[in-house]
Amino acid sequence: MSRPLPYSVKDLNYDNAKFRHRSFFKVITQSLFTSNLKRDCMSCSTGKFLVALMIFGIVYLMLTHTSPSHSVPSGLAKGIRTNKEDKAIDGGSSFRRLWRRAPRLPPRLSPDEKGGNGSFIQVPMNTKLGSEWIDRQQKVKDAFIHAWYGYKKYAMGYDELMPLSQQGTDGLGGLGATVVDALDTAMIMGVDEAVSEAGSWIERHLLDRIHHKGQVNLFETTIRVLGGLLSAYHLRGGEQGMNLTSKGPRPIVYLETAKNLADRLLSAFTSSPTSIPFSDVVLRDSSAHPAPGGLSSTSEVSTLQLEFNYLSTVSGDPKYSMEAMKVLEHFKTLPKVEGLVPIYISPQSGEFSGEDIRLGSRGDSYYEYLIKVWLQQGTSRNANWTYLHDMYEEAMNGVKHLLVRKSIPNGLTFVGELPYGKNGGFSAKMDHLVCFLPGTLALGATKGITKERAMKDNLLTFEDLENLKLAEDLAKTCFEMYSVTSTGLSPEIAYFHTEEFYEGGLDGGNKSSEYVNDIIIKRADRHNLLRPETVESLFFLYRITEDPKYREWGWQIFEAFEKYTKVTSGGYTSLDDVTTLPPHRRDKMETFFLGETLKYLYLLFGESSVIPLDKYVFNTEAHPFPIKGTI
Ligand code: DMJ
């Protein structure tokens, strides 16, 4: 059978130029010399005279017009000048100012921030949001403020809040993980107070913690802390040399802290005898060692590259990217099962260990980063990186062939597991963690542009369309994992009723759900940790398909979080059992509730121009990094 031209090849020269910022001067001159004017007028002398007159007029207007080139509040406009620019403005002439390149600003962020109080956030001139979605987005912002308030009051500086016992706990090595994970969400939402408080805490304490703390997990620290610092650096205009000092520290503080942390994390790579890093790092002496048992998780070692690559880009030091990319280059050489990989790998031998294959815990973000690291290269993607896209495509075909099944009686599409490899039995078990996959599949299919535009431009292969369809089917299943329970919240793990597998009496408790007999929830799996994966996928699918049902589903999930996980005194809590009412509450607010869950819900209800998917790639902890060459 002849295969369609891979999208990757077609996409290599994909031109995003029309979305790039161009200065006013450039726009005028380009249109003069590329439009019909050029053809029709330049040939006759009257035409030449008119063109000269226009240029003269424009230059005159620009010399006499003094308003700033960006629509930022005047106090802010001062704040964002670099020293260099200040000198140019104070000492230079208007004419010199004319030739200065307009500064590139960070992305347009919150639609509801009206730029008051020197807020750094720009307001889209024209909001297309209906008032219902503006209200709902505000409710998510209120939820974030409530979560931050609880954390700040009872646990500031600890990794996580225990909202019921009203204290903090350090489960992630003691780097104040919630502070850093939450910071860019606060920036995106325009919660200035939290931006200030988190930023000041980072400036005052984080370096000291990094110097003195003991053991941390390489993966968790990279995706939450390093990722959070780097996206904060970007969103505050760090790459543009800006100095948005009004809320929190100068962006360079985030970058310098990130470098200090990453230099220590690098020991996990350099201490290992292979390209597979050890899983644990002792920060205070920059040493590293394997996890007890000696093995690393496949997803952990392959989910570091977006962060280390971006750090190399902004720091100008290639060492971070080089070490992290060795891992994926090594994975390229390893034997796989139709692109699928076991969930453990040995840093001692560099080989996979065992045959357990799944897209849930320990496997998930390996598949996510294959496509996202490829996308991160943007227009500079070249032959050296296509292996990532090839590995992703092969893996997704493996998923479709070996892991995707339908439940009975009502045919929900789900992704199961192969705990004993290809020749062992199939398990109808699906972790909630697998619900990242619909979003990743949709992103991989259109590369972040809308489905409509991709179809119009004839950019989708048969495989892309198949992946998009699978994404939509799986997103529905993930949503039904919520609506099948009494609380409207998903369990950590679900099983699906198939010809081979059924256990009676283990439904989710919502007897009116059409899928009450399709989804089985074992007693040990009934907890909910406020995880983001489903709302993450709803966000990607809404942006890409523009189907409003994804927003409605997101809203239902948000309402369930509000109803059952909100703690009056501050914060939100994990639950022990989503199938009983009232649900028994656990005493923990995970950092990713602020870093991911609320961020994705907020973006889902907002304008698609905020952190656009063809210009940004989100790390697995929802920290956005710019795609090379687009911003
Ligand atoms: C997050 O830390 C990341 O999304 C990770 O990839 C998986 N687990 C949590 C959220 O569930």
XYZ file of C-alpha atoms in Angstrom, residues 95-624:
530
model
C 15.432 60.160 13.997
C 17.550 57.521 15.738
C 14.472 56.324 17.554
C 12.776 55.828 14.224
C 15.384 53.291 13.183
C 15.444 51.440 16.474
C 13.766 48.063 16.219
C 10.527 47.879 18.126
C 11.014 45.707 21.223
C 9.316 42.344 20.984
C 6.963 41.876 23.863
C 6.016 38.665 25.629
C 2.778 37.034 24.437
C -0.589 38.558 24.967
C -1.805 37.041 28.114
C -4.872 37.646 30.183
C -7.955 39.036 28.477
C -9.408 40.198 31.738
C -6.518 42.304 32.950
C -7.207 45.862 32.007
C -3.609 46.877 32.531
C -4.341 48.580 35.852
C -1.780 49.056 38.587
C 1.117 48.834 36.222
C 0.166 45.264 35.284
C 2.585 43.873 32.732
C -0.171 42.074 30.891
C -1.364 43.318 27.545
C -5.020 43.458 26.706
C -6.177 42.105 23.369
C -7.967 45.042 21.739
C -10.890 42.965 20.645
C -12.154 40.269 22.921
C -14.109 37.631 21.061
C -15.054 35.736 24.211
C -18.715 35.447 25.051
C -19.548 36.859 28.466
C -20.367 33.367 29.767
C -16.808 32.224 29.104
C -15.363 35.398 30.546
C -17.312 34.629 33.752
C -16.161 31.034 33.774
C -12.582 32.016 33.176
C -12.851 34.430 36.093
C -14.108 31.568 38.275
C -10.979 29.581 37.443
C -8.868 32.589 38.320
C -10.754 32.863 41.628
C -10.005 29.186 42.249
C -6.310 29.844 41.654
C -6.405 32.775 44.080
C -8.094 30.545 46.677
C -5.502 27.804 46.157
C -2.613 30.269 46.383
C -4.119 31.941 49.438
C -4.278 28.616 51.312
C -0.748 27.690 50.304
C 0.630 31.096 51.233
C -1.140 31.191 54.571
C -0.217 27.738 55.805
C 2.659 26.421 53.725
C 4.689 29.201 52.088
C 8.090 27.827 51.163
C 7.108 24.181 51.587
C 6.712 21.994 48.547
C 2.997 21.403 49.061
C 0.035 22.437 51.163
C -1.859 20.029 53.400
C -5.069 22.030 53.362
C -6.993 20.084 56.022
C -4.281 20.087 58.635
C -3.275 23.575 57.506
C 0.433 22.977 57.230
C 3.126 22.448 54.659
C 4.979 19.324 53.601
C 8.209 18.756 51.664
C 7.597 15.776 49.405
C 9.731 17.004 46.524
C 13.042 17.826 48.172
C 12.191 21.161 49.771
C 12.619 23.669 46.934
C 9.250 25.307 47.523
C 7.867 23.480 44.470
C 4.383 25.029 44.641
C 5.845 28.540 44.501
C 7.713 27.868 41.276
C 5.075 25.637 39.689
C 2.362 28.247 40.280
C 4.313 31.333 39.193
C 3.681 31.319 35.433
C 0.002 30.467 35.983
C -0.239 33.601 38.111
C 1.482 35.559 35.323
C -0.846 34.217 32.656
C -3.927 34.900 34.759
C -2.646 38.297 35.835
C -2.768 37.552 39.561
C -0.221 40.246 40.339
C -0.089 39.674 44.065
C 0.861 36.027 43.603
C 3.408 36.973 40.926
C 4.988 39.357 43.403
C 4.917 36.983 46.347
C 6.182 33.976 44.424
C 8.832 36.059 42.646
C 10.107 37.608 45.871
C 10.256 34.234 47.569
C 12.280 32.829 44.692
C 14.662 35.781 44.749
C 15.155 35.584 48.492
C 15.243 31.853 49.172
C 15.532 29.546 46.207
C 19.268 29.765 45.519
C 19.969 29.140 49.162
C 17.727 26.075 49.115
C 19.410 24.803 45.960
C 22.831 25.145 47.633
C 21.863 23.392 50.840
C 19.169 20.837 50.113
C 19.785 17.129 49.790
C 18.199 14.583 47.482
C 15.770 15.497 44.729
C 14.320 13.548 41.842
C 15.867 14.656 38.531
C 12.598 14.481 36.581
C 10.274 16.136 39.098
C 12.747 18.926 39.762
C 13.303 19.511 36.064
C 9.669 19.628 34.968
C 8.332 21.617 37.932
C 11.150 23.816 39.213
C 13.478 24.257 36.241
C 10.481 24.391 33.873
C 8.680 26.923 36.057
C 11.716 29.196 36.338
C 12.344 29.140 32.606
C 8.794 29.923 31.558
C 8.670 32.723 34.135
C 11.874 34.070 32.601
C 10.271 34.025 29.172
C 6.903 35.452 30.195
C 8.631 38.331 31.956
C 10.380 39.246 28.748
C 13.802 37.852 29.670
C 14.875 37.037 26.134
C 14.047 40.528 24.971
C 16.317 42.024 27.615
C 13.331 43.599 29.298
C 13.148 44.504 32.925
C 9.588 44.197 34.157
C 10.429 45.046 37.710
C 7.010 46.033 38.982
C 6.007 42.510 40.074
C 8.667 40.168 41.345
C 12.363 40.224 40.483
C 14.066 40.988 37.172
C 13.802 38.044 34.753
C 17.535 37.421 34.954
C 17.002 36.210 38.537
C 14.858 33.364 37.195
C 17.467 32.493 34.580
C 20.426 32.587 36.952
C 18.558 30.409 39.449
C 17.621 27.996 36.666
C 21.268 27.735 35.565
C 22.480 27.111 39.078
C 19.913 24.362 39.537
C 20.556 22.783 36.136
C 24.330 22.750 36.719
C 23.709 20.535 39.742
C 21.121 18.392 37.961
C 23.647 17.732 35.207
C 25.506 15.464 37.624
C 22.777 12.854 37.015
C 23.984 12.647 33.416
C 27.701 12.979 33.991
C 27.849 10.402 36.834
C 26.122 7.712 34.802
C 28.230 5.243 32.812
C 25.721 5.481 29.924
C 23.623 8.235 28.333
C 20.771 7.320 30.669
C 20.894 9.605 33.726
C 20.548 8.465 37.318
C 17.199 9.313 38.838
C 18.329 11.151 41.981
C 20.572 14.132 42.604
C 21.984 15.444 45.878
C 21.881 19.173 45.290
C 24.265 20.398 47.961
C 27.245 18.462 46.614
C 26.147 17.995 43.002
C 26.308 14.234 43.201
C 23.910 11.724 41.716
C 22.900 8.122 42.228
C 20.442 5.603 40.860
C 17.046 4.979 42.448
C 16.830 2.069 44.918
C 16.815 -0.993 42.683
C 19.073 0.711 40.169
C 16.525 1.420 37.442
C 15.273 4.701 36.016
C 11.738 5.214 34.701
C 11.570 5.470 30.943
C 9.324 8.537 31.041
C 11.530 10.276 33.580
C 14.766 10.116 31.602
C 13.042 11.092 28.359
C 11.143 14.052 29.826
C 13.965 16.517 30.430
C 14.780 17.656 26.929
C 12.367 20.560 26.387
C 13.681 22.177 29.546
C 17.390 21.575 28.954
C 17.125 22.575 25.277
C 15.410 25.826 26.138
C 17.965 26.562 28.840
C 20.733 26.113 26.274
C 18.963 28.499 23.922
C 18.538 31.286 26.460
C 21.860 30.828 28.253
C 23.882 30.335 25.086
C 25.536 27.284 26.652
C 24.964 24.097 24.615
C 25.975 21.696 27.429
C 22.444 21.333 28.837
C 20.882 20.389 25.530
C 23.778 18.113 24.582
C 23.470 15.977 27.716
C 19.692 15.735 27.594
C 19.492 14.969 23.889
C 21.947 12.071 24.270
C 19.132 10.237 26.016
C 16.754 10.445 23.059
C 19.568 9.692 20.614
C 20.267 6.578 22.638
C 16.586 5.598 22.658
C 16.675 5.754 18.875
C 19.101 2.823 18.871
C 17.180 0.578 21.287
C 14.896 -2.274 20.197
C 11.196 -1.463 20.538
C 7.856 -3.191 20.153
C 6.267 -1.400 17.197
C 7.675 1.841 18.576
C 6.511 1.075 22.132
C 8.984 0.811 24.988
C 9.132 -0.851 28.427
C 8.658 1.449 31.405
C 12.070 0.812 33.034
C 15.575 1.386 31.761
C 18.935 0.735 33.385
C 21.420 3.623 33.604
C 24.145 1.014 34.169
C 23.617 -0.918 30.941
C 21.562 1.540 28.909
C 19.098 -1.275 28.152
C 15.398 -1.526 28.874
C 14.452 -3.680 31.813
C 11.383 -5.927 31.815
C 8.603 -5.961 29.263
C 5.905 -3.879 30.920
C 4.530 -1.488 28.308
C 2.037 1.245 29.093
C 1.256 4.873 28.389
C 0.363 5.500 32.025
C 2.775 5.953 34.913
C 6.479 5.660 34.029
C 5.730 5.498 30.300
C 3.496 8.501 29.495
C 5.631 11.518 28.723
C 8.233 9.565 26.711
C 5.666 9.646 23.895
C 4.705 13.241 24.657
C 8.275 14.539 24.410
C 9.081 12.740 21.161
C 6.706 15.017 19.282
C 7.120 18.100 21.471
C 10.924 18.159 21.314
C 10.622 17.880 17.543
C 8.075 20.721 17.476
C 10.248 22.864 19.760
C 12.841 23.189 17.003
C 10.334 25.112 14.882
C 11.669 26.343 11.591
C 15.142 25.154 12.521
C 14.021 21.521 12.467
C 16.389 19.684 10.210
C 17.337 16.156 9.315
C 19.085 15.713 12.687
C 15.766 15.940 14.465
C 13.410 14.000 12.174
C 14.195 10.757 13.993
C 12.034 12.089 16.822
C 9.047 12.519 14.543
C 9.661 9.085 13.047
C 9.813 7.496 16.518
C 6.608 9.284 17.457
C 4.772 8.121 14.341
C 5.940 4.563 14.787
C 4.881 4.601 18.436
C 1.420 5.981 17.650
C 0.940 3.240 15.074
C 2.005 0.752 17.750
C -0.548 2.254 20.157
C -3.321 1.900 17.571
C -2.326 -1.629 16.685
C -1.545 -3.082 20.110
C -3.144 -0.973 22.831
C -6.395 0.592 21.594
C -9.625 -1.354 22.209
C -13.322 -0.635 22.697
C -15.332 -1.349 25.803
C -18.643 -3.148 25.987
C -21.544 -2.587 25.937
C -21.200 1.016 24.700
C -17.931 1.129 22.812
C -15.709 3.593 24.641
C -12.274 3.719 23.018
C -9.488 3.174 25.556
C -5.721 2.521 25.701
C -4.816 -0.625 27.632
C -1.476 -2.105 28.703
C 0.860 -4.975 27.856
C 2.296 -5.848 31.284
C 4.164 -8.877 29.896
C 5.109 -7.505 26.498
C 3.614 -8.104 23.084
C 3.187 -11.819 23.558
C 1.729 -11.623 27.061
C -1.890 -10.806 27.844
C -3.637 -7.493 27.250
C -4.755 -5.572 30.343
C -7.870 -3.375 30.042
C -6.413 -0.956 32.574
C -6.010 2.733 31.826
C -4.414 5.231 34.212
C -5.864 8.720 34.275
C -2.317 9.733 33.324
C -2.989 8.303 29.826
C -5.445 11.147 29.295
C -2.528 13.352 28.185
C -2.598 11.353 24.942
C -5.642 12.920 23.219
C -4.038 16.351 23.482
C -0.667 15.139 22.271
C -2.233 13.260 19.342
C -4.152 16.347 18.257
C -1.062 18.533 18.568
C 1.020 16.015 16.619
C -1.578 15.935 13.839
C -1.950 19.659 13.096
C 1.258 20.946 14.704
C -0.800 23.383 16.732
C -2.835 25.055 14.004
C -6.600 24.553 13.809
C -7.939 21.483 12.083
C -9.913 23.739 9.764
C -6.834 25.569 8.605
C -4.795 22.389 8.285
C -7.558 20.840 6.151
C -7.904 23.942 4.012
C -4.169 23.980 3.347
C -4.207 20.262 2.674
C -1.639 19.574 5.393
C -3.112 16.457 6.966
C -2.119 12.960 5.946
C -4.373 9.982 6.382
C -2.394 9.148 9.520
C -2.906 12.624 10.972
C -6.651 12.362 10.416
C -6.673 8.932 12.017
C -4.748 10.305 15.010
C -7.137 13.231 15.331
C -10.102 10.878 15.336
C -8.436 8.730 17.993
C -7.712 11.892 19.999
C -11.396 12.841 19.938
C -12.544 9.337 20.898
C -10.064 9.112 23.763
C -10.962 12.574 25.033
C -14.558 11.417 25.293
C -13.471 8.356 27.268
C -11.406 10.509 29.613
C -14.393 12.782 30.141
C -16.648 9.769 30.824
C -14.155 8.595 33.469
C -15.293 11.718 35.329
C -18.996 11.651 34.596
C -19.397 7.978 35.509
C -18.611 8.662 39.176
C -20.825 10.036 41.939
C -18.603 13.100 42.372
C -18.051 13.819 38.676
C -14.321 13.371 39.265
C -12.120 10.717 37.721
C -10.470 7.906 39.643
C -6.701 7.496 39.360
C -7.143 4.277 37.363
C -10.068 2.798 35.423
C -10.588 -0.648 33.906
C -12.792 -1.239 30.900
C -15.337 -3.975 30.429
C -14.296 -6.171 27.472
C -15.074 -9.719 26.245
C -12.116 -10.954 28.322
C -12.433 -8.753 31.370
C -15.267 -7.890 33.717
C -15.664 -7.394 37.458
C -19.192 -6.736 38.685
C -20.222 -4.306 41.424
C -17.339 -1.901 40.835
C -18.993 0.960 39.023
C -18.373 4.647 39.575
C -21.623 5.285 41.395
C -23.379 7.504 38.866
C -26.171 5.128 37.837
C -27.530 7.559 35.287
C -24.311 7.481 33.250
C -24.666 5.675 29.928
C -21.249 4.136 30.594
C -21.832 2.821 34.106
C -21.307 -0.756 32.848
C -18.337 0.051 30.616
C -16.059 1.523 33.278
C -14.884 -0.514 36.271
C -13.210 1.175 39.208
C -11.321 -1.032 41.658
C -11.322 -0.045 45.311
C -7.626 0.760 45.457
C -7.878 3.106 42.456
C -10.671 5.422 43.557
C -8.597 8.399 44.602
C -8.253 11.676 42.730
C -5.085 13.769 43.015
C -6.421 16.906 41.225
C -4.583 15.753 38.112
C -4.550 17.798 34.908
C -4.366 15.299 32.027
C -8.013 15.350 30.948
C -8.447 19.115 31.071
C -5.065 19.405 29.350
C -6.392 17.333 26.450
C -9.676 19.246 26.389
C -7.648 22.430 26.045
C -5.607 21.086 23.114
C -8.676 19.637 21.415
C -10.677 22.811 21.806
C -7.892 24.913 20.346
C -7.429 22.521 17.441
C -10.989 21.422 16.574
C -12.775 24.537 17.918
C -15.608 22.249 19.020
C -17.364 23.952 21.990
C -18.195 20.629 23.630
C -14.636 20.465 24.964
C -15.175 23.700 26.842
C -18.465 22.428 28.244
C -16.795 19.237 29.450
C -14.015 21.272 31.035
C -16.566 23.390 32.810
C -18.344 20.315 34.237
C -15.039 19.004 35.558
C -14.163 22.370 37.067
C -17.544 22.518 38.838
C -16.908 19.084 40.341
C -13.493 20.216 41.608
C -15.157 23.258 43.132
C -17.872 21.215 44.789
C -15.825 18.408 46.285
C -12.202 19.445 46.580
C -12.345 23.078 47.721
C -11.329 23.594 51.349
C -13.027 26.596 52.935
C -10.009 27.788 54.879
C -7.861 27.844 51.723
C -6.626 25.476 49.043
C -8.014 22.357 47.372
C -7.502 18.771 48.401
C -7.040 15.361 46.831
C -9.791 12.811 47.489
C -9.673 9.230 48.699
C -12.744 7.960 46.878
C -14.579 9.638 44.005
C -17.362 7.065 43.958
C -18.928 7.835 47.338
C -20.762 10.901 48.622
C -19.542 12.858 50.374
C -16.065 11.805 49.252
C -13.467 11.217 51.934
C -10.802 13.890 51.587
C -7.037 13.365 51.576
C -4.920 16.083 52.989
C -2.804 17.263 50.031
C -2.841 19.881 47.291
C -0.424 18.752 44.585
C 1.698 21.467 42.960
C 0.336 20.563 39.529
C -3.151 21.686 40.510
C -1.842 25.269 40.311
C 0.809 24.619 37.687
C -1.315 22.629 35.269
C -4.955 21.889 36.085
C -6.082 25.460 36.709
C -3.829 26.856 33.976
C -5.274 24.571 31.307
C -8.835 25.299 32.448
C -8.144 29.021 32.338
C -6.669 28.801 28.850
C -9.494 26.498 27.704
C -12.068 29.170 28.556
C -10.011 32.015 27.120
C -8.871 33.362 23.777
C -6.890 31.072 21.499
C -4.438 33.875 20.804
C -3.093 33.569 24.351
C -0.059 31.226 24.273
C -0.888 30.029 20.726
C -0.090 26.393 20.050
C 1.859 27.033 16.866
C 4.261 29.298 18.747
C 4.531 27.589 22.125
C 5.201 24.126 23.378
C 4.079 23.236 26.901
C 6.374 21.080 28.948
C 4.785 18.106 30.673
C 4.091 20.320 33.702
C 2.295 22.931 31.528
C 5.125 25.467 31.500
C 5.129 27.124 28.072
